[in-house]
Short mmCIF file of C-alpha atoms in Angstrom, two decimals:
data_model
loop_
_atom_site.label_atom_id
_atom_site.label_comp_id
_atom_site.label_asym_id
_atom_site.label_seq_id
_atom_site.Cartn_x
_atom_site.Cartn_y
_atom_site.Cartn_z
CA UNK F 1038 -17.06 11.10 -30.28
CA UNK F 1039 -15.14 8.15 -31.09
CA UNK F 1040 -15.06 5.13 -29.56
CA UNK F 1041 -11.68 4.47 -27.63
CA UNK F 1042 -11.16 0.87 -29.04
CA UNK F 1043 -12.22 -1.70 -31.47
CA UNK F 1044 -13.80 -3.84 -28.80
CA UNK F 1045 -16.13 -1.33 -27.45
CA UNK F 1046 -17.19 -0.15 -31.31
CA UNK F 1047 -19.81 -2.83 -31.91
CA UNK F 1048 -23.45 -2.49 -31.84
CA UNK F 1049 -26.49 -4.17 -32.64
CA UNK F 1050 -29.32 -2.38 -34.93
CA UNK F 1051 -32.74 -3.48 -32.95
CA UNK F 1052 -35.08 -0.62 -34.93
CA UNK F 1053 -34.88 -3.04 -38.23
CA UNK F 1054 -37.28 -5.98 -38.66
CA UNK F 1055 -34.44 -8.31 -37.90
CA UNK F 1056 -31.85 -7.14 -35.16
CA UNK F 1057 -28.53 -6.47 -37.53
CA UNK F 1058 -25.15 -6.60 -35.84
CA UNK F 1059 -22.91 -3.87 -36.65
CA UNK F 1060 -19.21 -4.53 -36.37
CA UNK F 1061 -17.40 -1.33 -38.76
CA UNK F 1062 -14.29 -1.91 -37.39
CA UNK F 1063 -13.46 -5.93 -36.92
CA UNK F 1064 -14.15 -5.40 -32.64
CA UNK F 1065 -15.03 -9.29 -33.48
CA UNK F 1066 -11.77 -10.38 -34.60
CA UNK F 1067 -9.74 -8.25 -32.00
CA UNK F 1068 -11.60 -9.78 -29.18
CA UNK F 1069 -10.88 -13.16 -30.60
CA UNK F 1070 -7.67 -12.27 -30.87
CA UNK F 1071 -7.21 -10.36 -27.42
CA UNK F 1072 -5.80 -7.40 -28.98
CA UNK F 1073 -6.78 -3.66 -28.17
CA UNK F 1074 -6.83 -1.43 -31.05
CA UNK F 1075 -8.34 2.00 -31.94
CA UNK F 1076 -11.40 2.24 -34.62
CA UNK F 1077 -9.15 4.94 -36.41
CA UNK F 1078 -5.53 6.83 -35.74
CA UNK F 1079 -5.01 5.93 -31.80
CA UNK F 1080 -3.80 9.73 -31.71
CA UNK F 1081 -7.44 10.95 -32.65
CA UNK F 1082 -8.59 8.78 -30.31
CA UNK F 1083 -6.29 9.58 -27.44
CA UNK F 1084 -6.60 13.49 -28.35
CA UNK F 1085 -11.05 13.12 -28.11
CA UNK F 1086 -9.97 11.85 -24.51
CA UNK F 1087 -6.01 11.15 -23.46
CA UNK F 1088 -7.32 9.05 -20.29
CA UNK F 1089 -7.74 6.40 -22.87
CA UNK F 1090 -4.26 5.79 -22.92
CA UNK F 1091 -4.30 4.81 -19.19
CA UNK F 1092 -7.86 2.80 -20.05
CA UNK F 1093 -5.73 0.45 -22.41
CA UNK F 1094 -3.42 -0.44 -19.48
CA UNK F 1095 -6.89 -1.08 -17.68
CA UNK F 1096 -8.04 -3.46 -19.87
CA UNK F 1097 -4.33 -5.34 -20.27
CA UNK F 1098 -4.91 -5.91 -16.61
CA UNK F 1099 -8.17 -6.72 -16.61
CA UNK F 1100 -8.68 -8.84 -19.33
CA UNK F 1101 -5.00 -10.06 -20.49
CA UNK F 1102 -4.97 -8.34 -23.35
CA UNK F 1103 -2.11 -7.45 -25.62
CA UNK F 1104 -1.76 -3.98 -26.91
CA UNK F 1105 -1.54 -3.20 -30.52
CA UNK F 1106 2.00 -1.76 -31.63
CA UNK F 1107 0.14 1.31 -33.31
CA UNK F 1108 -1.64 2.07 -30.36
CA UNK F 1109 1.90 1.54 -28.10
CA UNK F 1110 3.33 3.92 -30.75
CA UNK F 1111 0.90 6.82 -29.90
CA UNK F 1112 1.07 6.53 -26.24
CA UNK F 1113 4.72 6.54 -25.90
CA UNK F 1114 4.58 10.16 -28.10
CA UNK F 1115 1.54 11.23 -26.57
CA UNK F 1116 1.75 10.27 -22.73
CA UNK F 1117 2.57 14.00 -21.68
CA UNK F 1118 -0.99 14.73 -22.80
CA UNK F 1119 -2.17 12.76 -19.56
CA UNK F 1120 -1.58 15.97 -17.58
CA UNK F 1121 -4.78 17.94 -18.99
CA UNK F 1122 -6.99 15.08 -17.25
CA UNK F 1123 -8.30 16.06 -13.70
CA UNK F 1124 -6.56 14.44 -11.07
CA UNK F 1125 -9.97 12.34 -9.93
CA UNK F 1126 -10.23 10.99 -13.36
CA UNK F 1127 -6.73 9.43 -13.64
CA UNK F 1128 -7.14 7.84 -9.43
CA UNK F 1129 -10.51 6.09 -10.86
CA UNK F 1130 -8.98 4.66 -13.60
CA UNK F 1131 -5.38 3.85 -11.59
CA UNK F 1132 -7.74 2.72 -8.91
CA UNK F 1133 -9.51 -0.21 -11.66
CA UNK F 1134 -5.68 -0.97 -12.92
CA UNK F 1135 -4.32 -1.95 -9.33
CA UNK F 1136 -7.74 -3.34 -8.52
CA UNK F 1137 -7.42 -5.81 -11.86
CA UNK F 1138 -6.31 -9.93 -11.56
CA UNK F 1139 -3.09 -8.83 -12.77
CA UNK F 1140 -2.02 -4.96 -11.97
CA UNK F 1141 1.80 -6.23 -13.02
CA UNK F 1142 0.76 -5.64 -16.49
CA UNK F 1143 -1.27 -2.58 -16.95
CA UNK F 1144 1.70 -1.20 -14.04
CA UNK F 1145 4.33 -1.82 -16.74
CA UNK F 1146 2.33 -0.64 -19.49
CA UNK F 1147 2.03 3.06 -17.46
CA UNK F 1148 5.83 2.54 -16.65
CA UNK F 1149 7.25 1.99 -19.99
CA UNK F 1150 5.40 4.35 -22.10
CA UNK F 1151 5.82 7.58 -19.76
CA UNK F 1152 2.30 7.52 -18.60
CA UNK F 1153 3.47 6.86 -14.72
CA UNK F 1154 5.94 9.55 -15.01
CA UNK F 1155 2.56 12.00 -15.13
CA UNK F 1156 0.56 11.27 -12.22
CA UNK F 1157 3.13 8.75 -10.48
CA UNK F 1158 6.49 9.47 -11.13
CA UNK F 1159 7.63 7.53 -7.66
CA UNK F 1160 6.96 4.30 -9.34
CA UNK F 1161 9.32 4.28 -12.42
CA UNK F 1162 12.08 6.31 -10.03
CA UNK F 1163 12.65 2.53 -8.41
CA UNK F 1164 14.25 1.32 -11.62
CA UNK F 1165 17.43 3.48 -10.87
CA UNK F 1166 17.74 2.14 -7.71
CA UNK F 1167 19.29 -1.83 -6.89
CA UNK F 1168 17.76 -3.67 -3.92
CA UNK F 1169 20.41 -3.64 -1.02
CA UNK F 1170 19.13 -7.26 -0.22
CA UNK F 1171 18.88 -8.89 -4.02
CA UNK F 1172 21.62 -7.36 -6.25
CA UNK F 1173 19.92 -9.42 -9.08
CA UNK F 1174 16.74 -6.96 -8.73
CA UNK F 1175 16.08 -3.63 -9.19
CA UNK F 1176 13.72 -2.19 -6.60
CA UNK F 1177 11.03 -1.79 -9.36
CA UNK F 1178 10.94 -5.47 -10.13
CA UNK F 1179 11.15 -5.91 -5.97
CA UNK F 1180 8.04 -3.85 -6.11
CA UNK F 1181 6.01 -5.79 -8.65
CA UNK F 1182 6.45 -8.74 -7.10
CA UNK F 1183 5.94 -7.48 -3.83
CA UNK F 1184 2.61 -6.63 -4.99
CA UNK F 1185 1.83 -9.79 -6.75
CA UNK F 1186 2.39 -11.82 -3.51
CA UNK F 1187 0.36 -9.12 -1.21
CA UNK F 1188 -2.51 -9.90 -3.93
CA UNK F 1189 -1.75 -13.78 -3.21
CA UNK F 1190 -2.43 -13.34 0.57
CA UNK F 1191 -5.38 -10.86 0.38
CA UNK F 1192 -7.90 -13.98 0.96
CA UNK F 1193 -7.16 -12.92 4.30
CA UNK F 1194 -9.00 -9.63 4.09
CA UNK F 1195 -12.17 -11.14 2.20
CA UNK F 1196 -10.68 -10.01 -0.97
CA UNK F 1197 -9.21 -7.94 -3.17
CA UNK F 1198 -8.32 -4.72 -1.14
CA UNK F 1199 -6.66 -1.38 -2.17
CA UNK F 1200 -5.24 -0.55 0.92
CA UNK F 1201 -2.66 -3.04 1.29
CA UNK F 1202 -2.31 -3.25 -2.58
CA UNK F 1203 -1.64 0.68 -2.42
CA UNK F 1204 0.80 -0.07 0.37
CA UNK F 1205 2.57 -3.18 -1.50
CA UNK F 1206 3.34 -0.69 -4.58
CA UNK F 1207 4.36 2.21 -2.52
CA UNK F 1208 6.32 1.06 0.33
CA UNK F 1209 10.14 1.66 -1.22
CA UNK F 1210 9.08 4.70 -2.73
CA UNK F 1211 11.48 6.06 -0.22
CA UNK F 1212 14.26 4.76 -1.59
CA UNK F 1213 15.83 6.82 -3.92
CA UNK F 1214 16.09 9.78 -2.01
CA UNK F 1215 17.65 8.07 0.93
CA UNK F 1216 20.38 6.03 -0.79
CA UNK F 1217 23.88 6.12 0.24
CA UNK F 1218 26.75 3.87 -1.18
CA UNK F 1219 28.71 2.25 1.59
CA UNK F 1220 32.49 1.82 1.66
CA UNK F 1221 33.37 -0.83 -0.26
CA UNK F 1222 30.82 -1.56 -2.11
CA UNK F 1223 26.64 -1.99 -1.68
CA UNK F 1224 24.02 0.44 -0.98
CA UNK F 1225 21.74 1.29 2.06
CA UNK F 1226 18.54 2.95 2.57
CA UNK F 1227 18.31 4.01 5.78
CA UNK F 1228 14.58 5.48 7.06
CA UNK F 1229 13.12 4.93 3.93
CA UNK F 1230 9.91 3.96 5.42
CA UNK F 1231 9.95 7.29 6.92
CA UNK F 1232 10.74 9.36 3.96
CA UNK F 1233 8.79 6.83 2.27
CA UNK F 1234 5.27 7.38 4.40
CA UNK F 1235 5.86 11.09 3.73
CA UNK F 1236 5.59 10.31 0.17
CA UNK F 1237 2.98 8.36 0.30
CA UNK F 1238 0.74 11.12 1.58
CA UNK F 1239 2.17 13.84 -0.61
CA UNK F 1240 1.02 11.77 -3.72
CA UNK F 1241 -2.39 10.20 -3.01
CA UNK F 1242 -3.20 14.03 -1.58
CA UNK F 1243 -2.35 14.92 -5.17
CA UNK F 1244 -4.40 12.14 -6.82
CA UNK F 1245 -7.50 13.42 -4.42
CA UNK F 1246 -7.64 9.85 -2.46
CA UNK F 1247 -10.16 9.66 0.45
CA UNK F 1248 -8.15 10.84 4.06
CA UNK F 1249 -8.58 7.35 5.74
CA UNK F 1250 -7.02 5.45 2.65
CA UNK F 1251 -3.82 8.19 2.58
CA UNK F 1252 -3.44 7.60 6.27
CA UNK F 1253 -3.59 3.61 6.17
CA UNK F 1254 -1.32 3.36 3.52
CA UNK F 1255 1.27 5.46 4.53
CA UNK F 1256 0.96 4.19 7.93
CA UNK F 1257 1.87 0.61 6.46
CA UNK F 1258 4.46 2.25 4.23
CA UNK F 1259 6.23 3.50 7.57
CA UNK F 1260 5.81 0.22 9.53
CA UNK F 1261 6.77 -2.14 6.72
CA UNK F 1262 10.41 -2.67 8.27
CA UNK F 1263 9.29 -2.87 11.77
CA UNK F 1264 9.28 -6.74 11.83
CA UNK F 1265 13.15 -6.74 10.51
CA UNK F 1266 14.21 -5.66 14.40
CA UNK F 1267 12.66 -9.09 15.82
CA UNK F 1268 15.43 -10.79 14.76
CA UNK F 1269 14.71 -14.80 15.56
CA UNK F 1270 12.55 -13.80 17.96
CA UNK F 1271 14.15 -11.68 20.56
CA UNK F 1272 11.64 -8.83 21.17
CA UNK F 1273 9.69 -8.52 24.49
CA UNK F 1274 6.42 -9.28 25.42
CA UNK F 1275 6.16 -4.91 25.67
CA UNK F 1276 7.67 -4.86 22.24
CA UNK F 1277 5.25 -6.85 20.50
CA UNK F 1278 2.28 -4.95 22.44
CA UNK F 1279 3.85 -1.76 20.72
CA UNK F 1280 3.93 -3.08 17.67
CA UNK F 1281 0.18 -4.25 17.86
CA UNK F 1282 -0.43 -0.83 19.42
CA UNK F 1283 0.88 0.79 16.47
CA UNK F 1284 -0.79 -1.38 13.66
CA UNK F 1285 -4.19 -0.88 15.53
CA UNK F 1286 -6.58 -1.95 12.66
CA UNK F 1287 -4.28 -2.43 10.19
CA UNK F 1288 -3.03 -5.31 11.93
CA UNK F 1289 -3.78 -7.54 9.43
CA UNK F 1290 -2.61 -5.72 6.44
CA UNK F 1291 0.91 -5.04 8.15
CA UNK F 1292 1.04 -9.02 8.40
CA UNK F 1293 0.20 -9.31 4.80
CA UNK F 1294 2.60 -6.72 3.57
CA UNK F 1295 5.66 -8.07 5.81
CA UNK F 1296 5.11 -11.93 4.24
CA UNK F 1297 4.73 -10.39 1.13
CA UNK F 1298 8.10 -8.17 1.27
CA UNK F 1299 10.49 -11.17 1.29
CA UNK F 1300 10.97 -11.65 -2.28
CA UNK F 1301 14.51 -13.84 -2.13
CA UNK F 1302 15.26 -16.43 -4.01
CA UNK F 1303 17.05 -18.33 -1.20
CA UNK F 1304 14.41 -21.24 -0.19
CA UNK F 1305 16.08 -21.79 2.57
CA UNK F 1306 16.39 -17.86 3.72
CA UNK F 1307 12.38 -17.42 2.89
CA UNK F 1308 11.48 -20.34 4.50
CA UNK F 1309 13.23 -19.15 7.77
CA UNK F 1310 11.34 -15.88 7.43
CA UNK F 1311 8.08 -17.17 7.08
CA UNK F 1312 8.32 -19.24 10.20
CA UNK F 1313 9.77 -16.31 12.23
CA UNK F 1314 6.89 -14.13 10.83
CA UNK F 1315 4.74 -17.18 12.04
CA UNK F 1316 6.27 -17.15 15.35
CA UNK F 1317 5.62 -13.33 16.01
CA UNK F 1318 1.81 -14.12 14.74
CA UNK F 1319 1.79 -16.77 17.63
CA UNK F 1320 2.46 -14.49 19.68
CA UNK F 1321 0.31 -11.75 19.02
CA UNK F 1322 -2.73 -14.14 18.71
CA UNK F 1323 -1.48 -15.93 22.62
CA UNK F 1324 -0.92 -11.99 24.40
CA UNK F 1325 -4.29 -10.94 22.39
CA UNK F 1326 -6.19 -13.86 24.20
CA UNK F 1327 -4.52 -13.11 27.71
CA UNK F 1328 -4.49 -9.20 28.02
CA UNK F 1329 -6.85 -8.47 25.03
CA UNK F 1330 -4.59 -6.14 23.07
CA UNK F 1331 -6.61 -4.91 20.44
CA UNK F 1332 -7.88 -3.14 22.80
CA UNK F 1333 -4.84 -1.54 24.95
CA UNK F 1334 -6.11 0.95 27.28
CA UNK F 1335 -4.27 2.10 30.80
CA UNK F 1336 -5.55 0.43 34.09
CA UNK F 1337 -7.21 3.68 34.99
CA UNK F 1338 -9.45 5.68 33.02
CA UNK F 1339 -9.20 9.73 32.34
CA UNK F 1340 -12.60 10.26 35.15
CA UNK F 1341 -10.45 8.15 37.86
CA UNK F 1342 -6.81 9.57 36.94
CA UNK F 1343 -8.78 13.38 37.82
CA UNK F 1344 -10.49 11.72 40.71
CA UNK F 1345 -7.41 10.44 42.24
CA UNK F 1346 -4.80 13.32 41.63
CA UNK F 1347 -7.80 15.58 41.90
CA UNK F 1348 -7.40 17.75 38.97
CA UNK F 1349 -9.64 18.86 36.53
CA UNK F 1350 -9.84 18.47 32.78
CA UNK F 1351 -6.74 20.01 31.61
CA UNK F 1352 -3.42 18.64 29.31
CA UNK F 1353 -2.10 17.29 32.84
CA UNK F 1354 -4.66 14.19 32.61
CA UNK F 1355 -3.72 13.74 28.99
CA UNK F 1356 0.14 13.48 30.39
CA UNK F 1357 -0.77 10.99 32.86
CA UNK F 1358 -2.84 9.21 30.70
CA UNK F 1359 0.09 8.49 28.52
CA UNK F 1360 2.76 7.67 31.47
CA UNK F 1361 0.23 4.77 32.30
CA UNK F 1362 -0.37 3.98 28.93
CA UNK F 1363 3.33 3.38 28.79
CA UNK F 1364 3.44 1.41 31.48
CA UNK F 1365 0.78 -1.29 30.32
CA UNK F 1366 2.51 -1.47 27.19
CA UNK F 1367 5.79 -2.56 29.30
CA UNK F 1368 4.51 -4.51 31.81
CA UNK F 1369 1.16 -6.01 30.68
CA UNK F 1370 -2.10 -5.40 32.86
CA UNK F 1371 -0.92 -4.03 36.60
CA UNK F 1372 -4.16 -4.25 38.29
CA UNK F 1373 -5.99 -0.34 39.69
CA UNK F 1374 -4.29 -0.75 42.83
CA UNK F 1375 -0.74 -0.98 41.02
CA UNK F 1376 -1.83 1.79 38.64
CA UNK F 1377 -2.78 4.28 41.24
CA UNK F 1378 0.54 3.43 43.20
CA UNK F 1379 2.48 4.27 40.20
CA UNK F 1380 0.33 7.46 39.55
CA UNK F 1381 0.78 9.10 42.37
CA UNK F 1382 4.44 8.47 42.29
CA UNK F 1383 4.96 9.88 38.95
CA UNK F 1384 2.62 13.07 40.36
CA UNK F 1385 5.17 13.33 43.24
CA UNK F 1386 7.88 13.58 40.52
CA UNK F 1387 6.08 16.45 38.41
CA UNK F 1388 5.74 18.80 41.57
#
């Protein structure tokens, strides 16, 4: 089989008396010029393995190389051939692109050459929508900016993070399906986070991502607008508790995605949003110190509920547990005696 690109088609002959460097296709020159070319006709290389078209995008992102025009033309004309490649191979190549230093470069190539249409059509669809907050941008451009801004923040997660990057890329994919024209001009995308979370699950399942990645990314897409109900700090402590409870172990991911989702060019507005989110994080930190929010549980355990109500394991125990959890979220820690009193009052109303 032919090698994919000239920069990968060099060799060192070690069976001769003196090692001989072999470069039949000027790979060294292309390496120096940061150029991606194929050893022969690009169409022949991509016929051997259509995944090489995605690999060209990956090298752009990883190495910051440009692609020879003949290679670009071949990718555009042969993009549909990617459909014969297994979901698993496409997924693995796409992960390498999105986890690279400059994923915008590779994603742009995937979209402009028609490859994304084959395995992730939700992304090129964003080009058709105008962002309701930024009339100078379409949602596609906004999405790439959010991805870059999320990457700039992900040191808080210990480095490159696949879950955060996928959530940033997919957070607005529900917009095309929820677009509504507003009387007098403008558009709205009500509940696009709900629709987008469902679409995210479907797309990542199709690409055979691990279940935990699918679940986490979809949850972040679902929650990415929640902060916008915070206003200038009007949330009660119970609302903050619910925010933490719903985010769970993804709380830091949600912090970063929410911050990255601010792409306004109005510096005053951007600064205000950042300060407001700083305030929310401070409130969460304070409540965590006071109440151990990351371990939110009712004041009574399931065993205690059964003992107090004198019942055996059953769905009723779960209902009682949920009732006490709601009280805990709404009012903070109650203490066992108060919780027992509330539980008995609830129990009377059930009979």
